[in-house]
Short mmCIF file of C-alpha atoms in Angstrom, two decimals:
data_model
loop_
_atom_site.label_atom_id
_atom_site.label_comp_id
_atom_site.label_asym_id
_atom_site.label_seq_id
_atom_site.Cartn_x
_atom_site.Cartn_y
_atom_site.Cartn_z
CA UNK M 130 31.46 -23.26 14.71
CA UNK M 131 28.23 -21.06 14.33
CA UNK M 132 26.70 -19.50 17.05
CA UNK M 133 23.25 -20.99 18.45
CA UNK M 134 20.01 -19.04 17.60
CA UNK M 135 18.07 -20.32 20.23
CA UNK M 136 14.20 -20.15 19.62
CA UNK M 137 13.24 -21.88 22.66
CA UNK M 138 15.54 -20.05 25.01
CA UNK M 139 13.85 -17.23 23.52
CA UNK M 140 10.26 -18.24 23.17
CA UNK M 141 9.98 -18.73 27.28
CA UNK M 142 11.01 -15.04 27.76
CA UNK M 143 7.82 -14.36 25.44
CA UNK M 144 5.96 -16.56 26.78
CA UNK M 145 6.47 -15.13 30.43
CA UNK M 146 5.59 -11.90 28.35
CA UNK M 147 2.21 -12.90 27.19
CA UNK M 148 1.46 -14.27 30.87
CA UNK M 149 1.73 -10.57 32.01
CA UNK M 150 -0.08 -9.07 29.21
CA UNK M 151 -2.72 -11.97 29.81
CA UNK M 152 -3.30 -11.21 33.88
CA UNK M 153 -3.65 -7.44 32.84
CA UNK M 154 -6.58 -8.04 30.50
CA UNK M 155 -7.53 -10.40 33.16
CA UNK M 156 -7.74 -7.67 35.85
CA UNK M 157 -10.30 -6.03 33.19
CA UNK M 158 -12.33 -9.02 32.80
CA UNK M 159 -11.21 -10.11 29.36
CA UNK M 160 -10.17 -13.84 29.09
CA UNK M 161 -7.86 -14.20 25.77
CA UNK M 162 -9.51 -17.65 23.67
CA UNK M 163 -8.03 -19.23 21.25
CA UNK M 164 -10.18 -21.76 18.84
CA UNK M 165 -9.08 -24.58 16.79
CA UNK M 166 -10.22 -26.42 14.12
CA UNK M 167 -7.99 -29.96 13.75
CA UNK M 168 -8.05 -32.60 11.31
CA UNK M 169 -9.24 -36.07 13.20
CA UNK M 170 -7.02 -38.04 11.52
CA UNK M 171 -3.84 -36.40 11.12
CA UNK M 172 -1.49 -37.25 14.02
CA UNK M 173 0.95 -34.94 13.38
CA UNK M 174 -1.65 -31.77 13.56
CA UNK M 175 -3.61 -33.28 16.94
CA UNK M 176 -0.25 -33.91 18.35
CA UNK M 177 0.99 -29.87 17.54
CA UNK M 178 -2.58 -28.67 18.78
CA UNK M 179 -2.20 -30.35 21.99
CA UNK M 180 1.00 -28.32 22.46
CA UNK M 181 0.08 -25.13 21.42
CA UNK M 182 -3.27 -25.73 23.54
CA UNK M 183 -0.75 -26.68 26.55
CA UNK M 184 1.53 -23.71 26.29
CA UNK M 185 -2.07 -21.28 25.95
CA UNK M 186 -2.99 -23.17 29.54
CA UNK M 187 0.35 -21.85 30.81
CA UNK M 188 0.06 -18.59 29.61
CA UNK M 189 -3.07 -18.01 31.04
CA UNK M 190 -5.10 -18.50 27.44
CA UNK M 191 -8.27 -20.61 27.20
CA UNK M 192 -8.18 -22.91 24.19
CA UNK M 193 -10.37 -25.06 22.33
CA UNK M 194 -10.30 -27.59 19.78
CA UNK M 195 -12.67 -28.85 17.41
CA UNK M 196 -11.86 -32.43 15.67
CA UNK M 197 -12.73 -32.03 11.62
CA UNK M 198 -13.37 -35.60 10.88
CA UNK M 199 -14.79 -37.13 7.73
CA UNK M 200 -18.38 -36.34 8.85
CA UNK M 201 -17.84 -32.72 8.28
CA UNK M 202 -19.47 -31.48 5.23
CA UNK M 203 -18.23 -28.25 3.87
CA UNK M 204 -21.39 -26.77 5.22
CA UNK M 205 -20.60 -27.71 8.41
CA UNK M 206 -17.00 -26.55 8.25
CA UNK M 207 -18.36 -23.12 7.36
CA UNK M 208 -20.97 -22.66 9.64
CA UNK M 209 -18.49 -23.26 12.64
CA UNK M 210 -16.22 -20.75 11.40
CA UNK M 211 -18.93 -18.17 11.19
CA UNK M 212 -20.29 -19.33 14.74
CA UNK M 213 -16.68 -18.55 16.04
CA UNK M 214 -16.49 -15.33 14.05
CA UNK M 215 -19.28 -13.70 15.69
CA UNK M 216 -19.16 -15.17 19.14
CA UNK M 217 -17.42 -12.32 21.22
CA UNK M 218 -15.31 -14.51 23.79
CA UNK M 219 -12.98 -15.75 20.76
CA UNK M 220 -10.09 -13.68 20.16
CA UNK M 221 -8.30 -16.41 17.45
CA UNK M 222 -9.26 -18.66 15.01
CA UNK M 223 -7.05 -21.21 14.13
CA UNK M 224 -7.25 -23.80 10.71
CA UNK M 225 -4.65 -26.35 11.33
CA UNK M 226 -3.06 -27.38 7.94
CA UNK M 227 -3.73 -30.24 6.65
CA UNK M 228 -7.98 -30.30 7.09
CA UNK M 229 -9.53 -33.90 5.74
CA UNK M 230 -9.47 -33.77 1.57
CA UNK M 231 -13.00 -33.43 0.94
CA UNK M 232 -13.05 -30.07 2.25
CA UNK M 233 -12.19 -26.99 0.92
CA UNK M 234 -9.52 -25.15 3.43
CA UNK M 235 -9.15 -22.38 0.81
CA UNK M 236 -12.69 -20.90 1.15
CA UNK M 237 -12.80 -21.74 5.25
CA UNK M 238 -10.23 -19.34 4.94
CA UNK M 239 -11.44 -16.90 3.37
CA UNK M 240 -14.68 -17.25 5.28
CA UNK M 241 -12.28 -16.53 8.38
CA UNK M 242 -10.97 -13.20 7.42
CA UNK M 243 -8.55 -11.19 9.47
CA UNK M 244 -9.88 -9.91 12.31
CA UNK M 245 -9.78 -13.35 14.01
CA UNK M 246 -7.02 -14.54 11.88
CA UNK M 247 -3.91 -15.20 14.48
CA UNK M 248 -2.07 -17.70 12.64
CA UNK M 249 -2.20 -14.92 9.58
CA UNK M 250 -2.75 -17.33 6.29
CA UNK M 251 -5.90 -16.27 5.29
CA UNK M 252 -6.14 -14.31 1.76
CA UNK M 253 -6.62 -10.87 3.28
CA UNK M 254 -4.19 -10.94 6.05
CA UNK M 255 -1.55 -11.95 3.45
CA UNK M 256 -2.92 -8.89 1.41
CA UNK M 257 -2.73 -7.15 4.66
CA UNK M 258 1.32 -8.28 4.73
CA UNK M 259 1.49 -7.35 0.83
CA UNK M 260 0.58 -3.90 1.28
CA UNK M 261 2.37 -3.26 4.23
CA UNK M 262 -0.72 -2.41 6.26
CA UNK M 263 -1.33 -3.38 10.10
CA UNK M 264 -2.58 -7.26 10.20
CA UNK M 265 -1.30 -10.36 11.73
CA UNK M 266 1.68 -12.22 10.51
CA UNK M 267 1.72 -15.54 9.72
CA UNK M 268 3.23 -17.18 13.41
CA UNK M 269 6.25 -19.09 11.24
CA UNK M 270 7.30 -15.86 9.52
CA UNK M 271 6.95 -13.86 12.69
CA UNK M 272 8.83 -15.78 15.09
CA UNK M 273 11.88 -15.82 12.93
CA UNK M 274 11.88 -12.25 12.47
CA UNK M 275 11.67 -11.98 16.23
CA UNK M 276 14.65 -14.71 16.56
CA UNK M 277 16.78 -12.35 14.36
CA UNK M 278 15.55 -9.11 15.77
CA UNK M 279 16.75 -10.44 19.17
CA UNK M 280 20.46 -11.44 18.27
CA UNK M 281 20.22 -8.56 16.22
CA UNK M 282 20.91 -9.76 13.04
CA UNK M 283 20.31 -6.80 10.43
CA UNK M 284 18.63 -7.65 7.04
CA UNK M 285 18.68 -4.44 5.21
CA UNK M 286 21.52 -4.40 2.03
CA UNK M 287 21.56 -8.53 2.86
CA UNK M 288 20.96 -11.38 0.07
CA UNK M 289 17.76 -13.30 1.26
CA UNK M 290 17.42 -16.80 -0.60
CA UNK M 291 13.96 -18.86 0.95
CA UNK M 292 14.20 -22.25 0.15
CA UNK M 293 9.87 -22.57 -0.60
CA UNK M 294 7.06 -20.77 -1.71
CA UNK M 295 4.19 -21.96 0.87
CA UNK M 296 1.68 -19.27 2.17
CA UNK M 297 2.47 -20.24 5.59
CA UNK M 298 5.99 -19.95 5.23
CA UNK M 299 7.80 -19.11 2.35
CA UNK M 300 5.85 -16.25 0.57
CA UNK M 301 5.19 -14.16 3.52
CA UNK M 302 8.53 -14.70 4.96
CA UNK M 303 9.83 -13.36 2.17
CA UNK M 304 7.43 -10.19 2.18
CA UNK M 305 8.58 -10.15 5.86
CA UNK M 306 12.52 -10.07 4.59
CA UNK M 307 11.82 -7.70 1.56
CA UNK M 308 10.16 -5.14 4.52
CA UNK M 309 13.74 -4.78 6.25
CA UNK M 310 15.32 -3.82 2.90
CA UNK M 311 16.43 -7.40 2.34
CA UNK M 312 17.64 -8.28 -1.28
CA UNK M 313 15.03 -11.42 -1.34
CA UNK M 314 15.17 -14.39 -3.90
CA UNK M 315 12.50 -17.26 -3.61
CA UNK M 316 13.93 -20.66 -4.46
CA UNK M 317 11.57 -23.90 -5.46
CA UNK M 318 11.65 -27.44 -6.58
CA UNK M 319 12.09 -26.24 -10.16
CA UNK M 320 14.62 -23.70 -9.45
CA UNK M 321 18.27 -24.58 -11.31
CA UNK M 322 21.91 -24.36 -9.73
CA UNK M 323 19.56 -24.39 -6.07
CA UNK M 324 23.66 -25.02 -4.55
CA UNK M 325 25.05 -22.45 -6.35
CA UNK M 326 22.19 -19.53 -5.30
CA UNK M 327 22.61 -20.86 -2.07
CA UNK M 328 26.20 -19.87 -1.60
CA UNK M 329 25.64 -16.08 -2.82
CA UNK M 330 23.13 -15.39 0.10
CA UNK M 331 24.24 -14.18 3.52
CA UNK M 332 21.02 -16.08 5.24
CA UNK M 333 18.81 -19.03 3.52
CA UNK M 334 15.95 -19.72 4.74
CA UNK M 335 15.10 -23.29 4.52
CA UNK M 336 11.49 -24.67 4.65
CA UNK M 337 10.85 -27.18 1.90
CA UNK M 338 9.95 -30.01 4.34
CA UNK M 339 12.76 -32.22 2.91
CA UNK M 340 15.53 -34.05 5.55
CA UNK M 341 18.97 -32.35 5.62
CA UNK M 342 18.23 -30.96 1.42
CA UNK M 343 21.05 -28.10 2.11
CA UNK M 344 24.42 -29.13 2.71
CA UNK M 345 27.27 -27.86 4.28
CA UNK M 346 28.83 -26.86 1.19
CA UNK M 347 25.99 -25.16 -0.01
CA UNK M 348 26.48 -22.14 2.41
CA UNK M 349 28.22 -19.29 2.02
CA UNK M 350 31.19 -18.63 5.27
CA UNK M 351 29.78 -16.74 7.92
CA UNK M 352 25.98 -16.93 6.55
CA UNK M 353 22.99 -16.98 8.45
CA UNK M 354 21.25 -20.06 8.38
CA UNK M 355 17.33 -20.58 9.35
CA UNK M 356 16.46 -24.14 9.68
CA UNK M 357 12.36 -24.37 9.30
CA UNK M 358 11.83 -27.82 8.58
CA UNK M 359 11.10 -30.45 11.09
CA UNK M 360 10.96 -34.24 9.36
CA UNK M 361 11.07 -37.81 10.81
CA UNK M 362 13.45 -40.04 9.39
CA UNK M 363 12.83 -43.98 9.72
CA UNK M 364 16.12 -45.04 11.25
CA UNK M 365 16.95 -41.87 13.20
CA UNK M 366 16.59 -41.35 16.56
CA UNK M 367 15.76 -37.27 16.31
CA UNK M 368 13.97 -35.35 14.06
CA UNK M 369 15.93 -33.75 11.16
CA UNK M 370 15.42 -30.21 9.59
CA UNK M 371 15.75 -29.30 6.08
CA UNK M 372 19.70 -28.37 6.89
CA UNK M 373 22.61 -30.72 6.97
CA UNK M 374 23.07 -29.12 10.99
CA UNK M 375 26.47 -31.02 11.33
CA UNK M 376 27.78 -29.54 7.97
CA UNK M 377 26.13 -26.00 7.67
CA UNK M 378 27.31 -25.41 11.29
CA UNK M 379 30.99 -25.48 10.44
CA UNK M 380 30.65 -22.59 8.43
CA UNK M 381 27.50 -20.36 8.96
CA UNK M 382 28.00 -17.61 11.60
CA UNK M 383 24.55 -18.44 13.26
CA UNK M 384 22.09 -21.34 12.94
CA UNK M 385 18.45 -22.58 13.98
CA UNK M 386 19.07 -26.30 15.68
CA UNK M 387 15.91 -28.51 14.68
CA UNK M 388 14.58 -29.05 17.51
CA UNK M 389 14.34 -25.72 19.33
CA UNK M 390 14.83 -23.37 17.14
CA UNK M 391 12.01 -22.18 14.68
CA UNK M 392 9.14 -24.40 16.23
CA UNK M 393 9.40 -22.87 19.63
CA UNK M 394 8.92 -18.93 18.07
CA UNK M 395 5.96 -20.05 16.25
CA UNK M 396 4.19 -20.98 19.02
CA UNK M 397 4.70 -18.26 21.13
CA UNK M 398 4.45 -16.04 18.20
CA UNK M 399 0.63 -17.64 18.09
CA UNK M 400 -0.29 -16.76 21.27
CA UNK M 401 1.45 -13.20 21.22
CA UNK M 402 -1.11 -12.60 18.38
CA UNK M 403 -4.36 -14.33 19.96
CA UNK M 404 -3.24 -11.98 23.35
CA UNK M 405 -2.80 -8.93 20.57
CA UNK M 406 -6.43 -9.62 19.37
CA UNK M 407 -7.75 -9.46 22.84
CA UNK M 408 -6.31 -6.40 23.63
CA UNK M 409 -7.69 -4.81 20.48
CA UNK M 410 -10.96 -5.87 21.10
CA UNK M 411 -10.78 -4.95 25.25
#
């Protein structure tokens, strides 16, 4: 049976982290702030920014959210991201994914930038990760490489297959992957023999938002398997990742359970980088 890589054992030693780093700007007057802008009517995203605004509390990080409802205009949208930008007491900006349809979340984001960027999606923090130059990382991306880095599981010389090509997830994990000297090869809904390229990699990286889409069989023995999807199932009791957990544990050497494994990391990778912009700016 694989071993557990456990993302929320883990995330609680980084969060008691950030609460140190967060009393010592503290003792020089600087309050980290994180701000949020939420889609009204997507449950899913209010229900995630109430937990990443309750672990911020515990940490010591003042948090906001802002509800983007169908009264925004794009104007509006815009002009609240500048107002953020340039007030001085807000270390992070935040754009929860999905925002309402009738705005445009690509030019909010690149309105945002990346100075303020802590969730590292916008256009020029992922340049930022393309040319390997100093930037936030996108939180997803980040935590996992800090999962690995912790059970010290080396990359370099390794086959990399990521299961999606998202700009959240997939892309810059793979930039992320390719950084440690990782072979890396980016798999999709149109990719052929998906089974068979899974079985040549020693760790896949799932994160297609599709229940239990690799199975057991589909992993190579003593493989490293990252579970990042998270998806209800009518019928099921628990939420379901993108792995077949039951079957892919049998064989991989190490595994992300869904929950508490990848969702954990990117929340405490988050507030590691809204602490990391206060410091910069203190």
């Amino acid at each position: 049976m694989s071993e557990i890589l456990d993302g929320l054992a883990l995330s609680k030693i980084l969060r008691a982290e950030i609460f140190e780093r967060v009393q010592k700007l503290k003792e020089r007057g600087v309050q980290p702030r994180l701000d949020i802008l939420v889609s009204a009517s997507d449950p899913a995203s209010l229900a995630y920014v109430r937990m990443k605004k309750s672990w911020a509390a515990k940490a010591g990080i003042e948090s906001h959210s802002y509800d983007v409802d169908e009264s925004w205009s794009q104007a509006q949208l815009l002009t609240k991201i500048a107002e953020l930008k340039g007030n001085p007491e807000v270390h992070g900006i935040m754009v929860q994914h999905p925002l309402p349809k009738h705005l445009d979340e690509a030019s909010a984001l690149v309105l945002l930038g990346s100075d303020k960027d802590v969730d590292g999606m916008t256009p020029q923090s992922l340049g930022l990760l393309a040319s390997d130059l100093p930037g936030f990382r996108c939180a997803t991306p980040a935590g996992i490489m800090r999962l690995l880095d912790y059970y010290q599981i080396g990359l370099e010389g390794k086959k990399v297959l990521v299961i999606g090509r998202s700009i959240i997830l997939g892309k810059p994990a793979a930039l992320l992957m390719l950084q440690r000297n990782a072979t890396v090869t980016i798999a999709h809904s149109r990719t052929q023999n998906l089974a068979d390229e899974c079985r040549q990699a020693d760790l896949v990286l799932a994160a297609v938002g599709r229940p239990e889409m690799v199975k057991g069989d589909w992993i190579k023995p003593g493989a490293v398997v990252i579970d990042a999807g998270y998806n209800t199932v009518e019928g099921r009791e628990k939420d379901v990742g993108d792995v077949d957990f039951a079957g892919a544990s049998e064989v991989a050497s190490w595994i992300t359970p869904v929950p508490g494994g990848v969702g954990p990391m990117t929340v405490a990778t988050l507030l590691a980088n809204v602490v990391g912009a206060a410091e910069l700016k203190s």
